[in-house]
CSV table of C-alpha atoms in Angstrom, one decimal:
chain,number,residue,atom,x,y,z
A,15,MET,CA,0.3,0.1,0.4
A,16,THR,CA,1.3,3.1,-1.0
A,17,ILE,CA,0.1,6.5,1.2
A,18,THR,CA,0.8,9.7,-0.5
A,19,ALA,CA,1.7,12.4,2.6
A,20,TYR,CA,0.6,16.6,2.6
A,21,THR,CA,1.7,19.3,4.3
A,22,VAL,CA,0.8,20.9,7.7
A,23,THR,CA,2.9,24.0,7.8
A,24,GLY,CA,5.5,25.2,5.8
A,25,PRO,CA,9.3,24.9,6.4
A,26,VAL,CA,9.2,26.5,9.5
A,27,ALA,CA,12.8,24.2,10.9
A,28,GLN,CA,15.8,23.8,9.7
A,29,HIS,CA,16.0,20.1,11.1
A,30,GLY,CA,12.6,19.0,12.6
A,31,GLU,CA,12.2,15.9,15.2
A,32,GLY,CA,10.7,14.4,17.2
A,33,PRO,CA,7.1,14.8,16.5
A,34,VAL,CA,4.6,13.9,19.9
A,35,TRP,CA,0.8,14.1,20.4
A,36,SER,CA,-0.6,15.4,24.4
A,37,GLY,CA,-4.0,15.8,24.5
A,38,ARG,CA,-2.8,17.5,27.6
A,39,TRP,CA,-0.7,19.4,26.2
A,40,GLY,CA,-3.4,20.6,23.0
A,41,GLY,CA,-2.0,18.8,20.7
A,42,LEU,CA,1.5,18.1,18.2
A,43,ARG,CA,4.8,19.9,19.5
A,44,TRP,CA,8.1,18.6,17.9
A,45,VAL,CA,11.1,20.5,17.9
A,46,ASP,CA,13.9,21.9,15.7
A,47,MET,CA,16.9,19.9,17.3
A,48,LEU,CA,19.5,22.6,16.2
A,49,ALA,CA,17.8,25.3,17.1
A,50,GLY,CA,17.6,24.5,20.6
A,51,ASP,CA,13.7,25.1,20.0
A,52,VAL,CA,10.7,23.1,20.5
A,53,LEU,CA,7.7,24.1,18.5
A,54,ALA,CA,3.7,23.5,19.0
A,55,LEU,CA,1.4,23.4,16.2
A,56,THR,CA,-2.1,25.7,17.3
A,57,PRO,CA,-5.3,24.3,16.9
A,58,ALA,CA,-6.5,26.8,14.2
A,59,GLY,CA,-3.1,25.6,12.2
A,60,GLU,CA,-0.1,28.1,13.1
A,61,VAL,CA,3.1,27.9,14.4
A,62,ARG,CA,4.4,28.3,17.8
A,63,ARG,CA,8.4,28.4,19.1
A,64,ARG,CA,9.7,28.5,22.0
A,65,HIS,CA,13.1,28.6,22.3
A,66,VAL,CA,14.6,25.7,25.0
A,67,ALA,CA,18.8,25.1,25.4
A,68,GLU,CA,22.0,24.9,22.4
A,69,VAL,CA,19.8,21.8,21.0
A,70,ALA,CA,16.6,20.5,21.5
A,71,ALA,CA,16.4,17.0,20.9
A,72,VAL,CA,13.5,15.2,22.4
A,73,VAL,CA,10.4,16.7,24.4
A,74,ARG,CA,7.7,13.7,26.3
A,75,PRO,CA,4.7,14.8,28.5
A,76,ARG,CA,5.0,14.3,32.5
A,77,VAL,CA,2.8,12.1,34.8
A,78,SER,CA,2.7,14.7,37.1
A,79,GLY,CA,2.0,17.5,34.6
A,80,GLY,CA,5.3,19.6,32.3
A,81,TYR,CA,7.0,17.8,30.6
A,82,VAL,CA,11.1,17.5,29.8
A,83,VAL,CA,12.7,18.2,26.8
A,84,ALA,CA,17.0,16.9,26.4
A,85,ALA,CA,18.6,19.5,25.2
A,86,GLU,CA,22.5,19.1,24.4
A,87,ARG,CA,23.9,17.0,27.8
A,88,GLU,CA,21.4,17.6,30.3
A,89,LEU,CA,17.6,16.9,30.7
A,90,LEU,CA,15.5,20.2,31.7
A,91,LEU,CA,11.8,20.2,33.4
A,92,ALA,CA,8.3,22.0,33.2
A,93,ASP,CA,6.5,21.5,35.8
A,94,SER,CA,3.6,22.9,33.3
A,95,ASP,CA,2.1,21.8,29.8
A,96,ASP,CA,2.1,25.7,29.2
A,97,LEU,CA,4.7,25.7,26.5
A,98,ASP,CA,6.2,28.2,28.0
A,99,ALA,CA,6.6,26.8,31.3
A,100,PRO,CA,10.3,27.6,32.7
A,101,LEU,CA,12.6,25.2,33.1
A,102,ARG,CA,15.1,23.4,35.3
A,103,SER,CA,17.7,21.2,34.9
A,104,LEU,CA,19.0,18.2,36.3
A,105,GLY,CA,21.8,18.7,35.5
A,106,GLU,CA,24.9,17.7,33.0
A,107,ALA,CA,25.5,14.2,32.1
A,108,TRP,CA,28.3,14.0,30.4
A,109,THR,CA,30.9,16.9,30.0
A,110,ASP,CA,32.7,15.4,26.0
A,111,PRO,CA,31.1,18.8,24.1
A,112,GLY,CA,30.9,16.6,20.7
A,113,VAL,CA,28.9,14.3,21.7
A,114,ARG,CA,25.2,15.2,22.1
A,115,MET,CA,21.9,14.0,22.4
A,116,ASN,CA,19.3,12.2,19.9
A,117,GLU,CA,15.8,11.0,20.1
A,118,GLY,CA,14.8,8.9,23.4
A,119,GLY,CA,11.2,8.0,24.5
A,120,CYS,CA,10.1,6.2,27.4
A,121,ASP,CA,8.8,2.7,28.3
A,122,PRO,CA,5.5,1.5,30.2
A,123,ASP,CA,5.9,1.9,33.5
A,124,GLY,CA,7.8,6.0,33.2
A,125,ARG,CA,10.9,5.9,32.9
A,126,PHE,CA,12.3,7.8,30.2
A,127,TYR,CA,15.6,6.8,27.8
A,128,ILE,CA,17.8,9.5,25.5
A,129,GLY,CA,20.2,8.5,23.5
A,130,SER,CA,23.3,10.9,22.0
A,131,MET,CA,25.8,10.4,19.1
A,132,ALA,CA,29.2,12.7,18.3
A,133,TYR,CA,28.4,15.8,16.3
A,134,ASP,CA,30.7,14.1,13.5
A,135,SER,CA,28.8,11.0,13.3
A,136,ALA,CA,31.4,8.6,14.3
A,137,PRO,CA,30.9,5.3,14.4
A,138,GLY,CA,29.9,3.8,18.8
A,139,ARG,CA,31.0,7.4,19.9
A,140,GLY,CA,26.8,7.2,20.5
A,141,SER,CA,24.9,5.7,24.2
A,142,PHE,CA,21.1,4.7,24.3
A,143,TYR,CA,20.7,5.4,28.7
A,144,ALA,CA,17.6,5.3,30.2
A,145,ALA,CA,17.3,8.7,33.5
A,146,GLY,CA,17.0,7.3,36.5
A,147,PRO,CA,14.7,9.1,39.2
A,148,GLY,CA,16.6,12.8,39.7
A,149,GLY,CA,17.8,12.1,36.0
A,150,GLU,CA,21.4,9.9,36.1
A,151,LEU,CA,21.6,8.4,33.4
A,152,ARG,CA,22.5,4.4,32.9
A,153,VAL,CA,24.2,2.6,29.8
A,154,VAL,CA,21.4,1.0,28.3
A,155,LEU,CA,22.9,0.3,25.2
A,156,PRO,CA,26.4,1.5,24.5
A,157,GLU,CA,29.0,2.6,21.3
A,158,VAL,CA,25.8,3.0,20.0
A,159,THR,CA,26.9,6.0,15.9
A,160,ILE,CA,23.3,7.5,16.0
A,161,SER,CA,20.4,6.8,18.6
A,162,ASN,CA,17.2,6.8,17.4
A,163,GLY,CA,13.7,5.9,17.0
A,164,PHE,CA,12.4,3.9,20.1
A,165,GLY,CA,9.0,2.8,20.7
A,166,PHE,CA,6.8,-0.1,22.0
A,167,SER,CA,4.2,-3.0,20.8
A,168,PRO,CA,0.6,-1.9,22.3
A,169,ASP,CA,1.5,-4.9,24.4
A,170,GLY,CA,4.3,-3.2,25.9
A,171,ARG,CA,6.3,-6.0,26.3
A,172,LEU,CA,8.5,-5.3,23.1
A,173,ALA,CA,10.4,-2.3,21.7
A,174,TYR,CA,11.8,-1.3,18.7
A,175,TYR,CA,15.2,0.6,18.5
A,176,ALA,CA,16.8,2.2,15.5
A,177,ASP,CA,20.0,3.3,15.5
A,178,THR,CA,20.9,4.4,12.4
A,179,GLY,CA,23.9,3.8,11.4
A,180,THR,CA,23.2,0.1,11.7
A,181,GLY,CA,21.1,0.1,8.9
A,182,ARG,CA,18.6,-1.1,11.2
A,183,VAL,CA,15.7,-1.5,13.0
A,184,ASP,CA,16.0,-4.0,16.1
A,185,VAL,CA,13.6,-5.5,18.6
A,186,LEU,CA,14.2,-5.9,22.3
A,187,ASP,CA,12.1,-8.0,25.0
A,188,TYR,CA,10.7,-5.7,27.7
A,189,ASP,CA,10.7,-6.3,31.4
A,190,PRO,CA,9.1,-4.1,34.4
A,191,GLU,CA,11.3,-5.3,36.3
A,192,THR,CA,14.7,-6.2,34.4
A,193,GLY,CA,14.2,-3.4,31.7
A,194,LEU,CA,15.2,-3.8,27.7
A,195,SER,CA,16.7,-7.0,26.9
A,196,GLY,CA,17.4,-10.0,23.7
A,197,ARG,CA,18.9,-7.4,21.5
A,198,ARG,CA,18.1,-8.7,17.2
A,199,PRO,CA,17.6,-7.6,14.3
A,200,PHE,CA,13.7,-6.9,13.5
A,201,ALA,CA,13.1,-4.9,9.8
A,202,VAL,CA,16.3,-3.6,7.7
A,203,VAL,CA,16.0,-1.4,5.1
A,204,ASP,CA,18.1,-1.3,2.2
A,205,PRO,CA,21.0,1.7,1.4
A,206,SER,CA,19.4,3.1,-1.5
A,207,GLN,CA,15.9,3.1,0.2
A,208,GLY,CA,17.5,5.7,2.9
A,209,ALA,CA,18.2,4.6,6.9
A,210,PRO,CA,16.4,4.5,10.1
A,211,ASP,CA,15.3,7.5,11.6
A,212,GLY,CA,12.5,8.1,14.0
A,213,LEU,CA,9.5,5.5,14.7
A,214,THR,CA,6.0,5.0,16.0
A,215,VAL,CA,4.3,1.8,16.8
A,216,ASP,CA,-0.3,1.4,16.1
A,217,ALA,CA,-2.4,-0.1,18.1
A,218,GLU,CA,-2.6,-3.6,15.8
A,219,GLY,CA,1.5,-3.0,16.5
A,220,GLY,CA,2.5,-2.1,13.5
A,221,VAL,CA,6.3,0.0,13.7
A,222,TRP,CA,6.6,3.2,11.2
A,223,VAL,CA,9.9,4.4,10.2
A,224,ALA,CA,11.4,7.4,8.5
A,225,LEU,CA,13.7,7.6,6.4
A,226,TRP,CA,16.2,9.9,6.5
A,227,ASP,CA,17.9,10.5,2.4
A,228,GLY,CA,14.4,8.2,2.1
A,229,GLY,CA,11.6,10.4,1.1
A,230,ALA,CA,9.4,8.0,2.7
A,231,VAL,CA,8.2,6.1,6.1
A,232,HIS,CA,7.7,2.4,6.5
A,233,ARG,CA,5.2,0.6,8.0
A,234,TYR,CA,6.7,-3.4,8.6
A,235,ALA,CA,3.8,-5.1,10.0
A,236,PRO,CA,4.7,-6.8,13.5
A,237,ASP,CA,6.2,-10.2,11.3
A,238,GLY,CA,8.8,-7.4,10.2
A,239,ARG,CA,7.4,-7.9,6.8
A,240,LEU,CA,7.5,-4.2,4.8
A,241,ASP,CA,4.0,-3.1,4.5
A,242,ALA,CA,3.2,0.0,3.5
A,243,VAL,CA,5.0,3.0,1.8
A,244,VAL,CA,4.2,7.2,2.8
A,245,THR,CA,5.9,9.2,0.0
A,246,LEU,CA,7.4,13.0,0.8
A,247,PRO,CA,8.3,15.1,-1.9
A,248,VAL,CA,11.9,15.9,0.8
A,249,ARG,CA,14.4,13.3,1.3
A,250,LYS,CA,15.3,14.4,4.4
A,251,VAL,CA,12.6,12.8,7.2
A,252,THR,CA,13.2,12.1,10.4
A,253,ALA,CA,10.7,11.2,12.4
A,254,VAL,CA,7.3,10.2,13.1
A,255,ALA,CA,4.0,10.6,16.0
A,256,PHE,CA,0.1,9.5,16.2
A,257,GLY,CA,-2.2,12.2,16.7
A,258,GLY,CA,-5.2,13.7,16.3
A,259,ALA,CA,-8.3,13.3,18.7
A,260,ASP,CA,-8.8,9.9,17.6
A,261,LEU,CA,-4.5,9.6,16.8
A,262,ASN,CA,-5.8,8.7,13.8
A,263,ARG,CA,-2.9,11.6,11.2
A,264,LEU,CA,0.5,9.7,11.1
A,265,TYR,CA,2.4,13.5,11.8
A,266,ILE,CA,5.8,13.6,10.1
A,267,THR,CA,8.3,16.0,10.3
A,268,THR,CA,11.9,16.8,8.3
A,269,SER,CA,14.8,18.3,7.8
A,270,ALA,CA,16.7,21.3,6.1
A,271,LEU,CA,20.3,20.0,6.4
A,272,ASP,CA,22.1,20.4,3.8
A,273,VAL,CA,19.2,20.7,1.9
A,274,ASP,CA,18.9,23.0,-1.6
A,275,ARG,CA,15.9,24.1,-0.8
A,276,THR,CA,15.6,25.1,-4.4
A,277,GLU,CA,15.0,21.8,-4.9
A,278,GLN,CA,13.2,20.9,-2.1
A,279,PRO,CA,11.2,23.4,-1.2
A,280,GLU,CA,9.1,21.9,1.3
A,281,ALA,CA,12.7,20.8,3.0
A,282,GLY,CA,11.4,20.5,7.1
A,283,ALA,CA,8.0,21.6,6.4
A,284,LEU,CA,5.6,19.9,9.3
A,285,PHE,CA,3.2,17.0,6.5
A,286,ALA,CA,0.4,14.6,7.9
A,287,ALA,CA,-1.5,10.9,6.8
A,288,ASP,CA,-4.7,9.5,6.9
A,289,PRO,CA,-3.7,5.8,6.9
A,290,GLY,CA,-6.4,4.1,7.4
A,291,ILE,CA,-4.8,3.1,11.1
A,292,HIS,CA,-4.8,4.1,14.9
A,293,GLY,CA,-1.8,5.3,16.9
A,294,LEU,CA,-1.4,4.6,20.9
A,295,PRO,CA,-0.9,6.7,22.9
A,296,VAL,CA,2.1,8.5,24.1
A,297,LEU,CA,3.8,7.0,27.3
A,298,PRO,CA,4.5,10.1,29.7
A,299,THR,CA,7.0,10.0,32.0
A,300,THR,CA,8.0,10.1,35.6
A,301,LEU,CA,10.2,11.9,35.9
């Protein structure tokens, strides 16, 4: 099945990433990552923007109210859902200026996970971390290259994870007590079709994967079989999330990094598609 995406906004981001829908904060938020901005889509279709740090890698709602933002090397907490709420830092997680945070998410029990990567994308310089109650980071997967998409199956027993450098989406087992284990390949992306970036999981267990430099989103069935493709008019597709009142609209972020906008004028825009499938509610963090 082939689905065509349509634009929701103009090219508002240099490097759009990490769309997240939360009814509690009124809809969709995403990041212009390397600008350090969090963006919000208003009900009228306008885009609000807040600068939070040098880098804004991830935004997720908190169980207690408010939200968490992963910045360059620290986690920032807001105690209110208001986009402009004050932010407080949980402290610098590492000192290496050549490594920054990149993508993440939450498990069904509220733990927040954040990945990292080197600015020069050097192989093995990144890690995938789980945050403790005070924001301290514990390595879950060492020596990754570009830590990217992370999501869970509808029953919460499987986690899907993409390290873009591997060209794969992997699947892991999840146990509330012991965490993630048993990493193994789930789907392999042919390099001619791009590289796996952000991902989300729908209510039927399908895994939707944004393809960096591939101009598309792939849906993989629970058995790893490719069964749907969303096509876009831009190459650098970064992340996906279901949103809307019924979680039946697939929002897609894109990047204009190193793109000639005369050739791809919509690079950096927010796109959407209507695939006829519902998504899962966002998993909030207990941070």
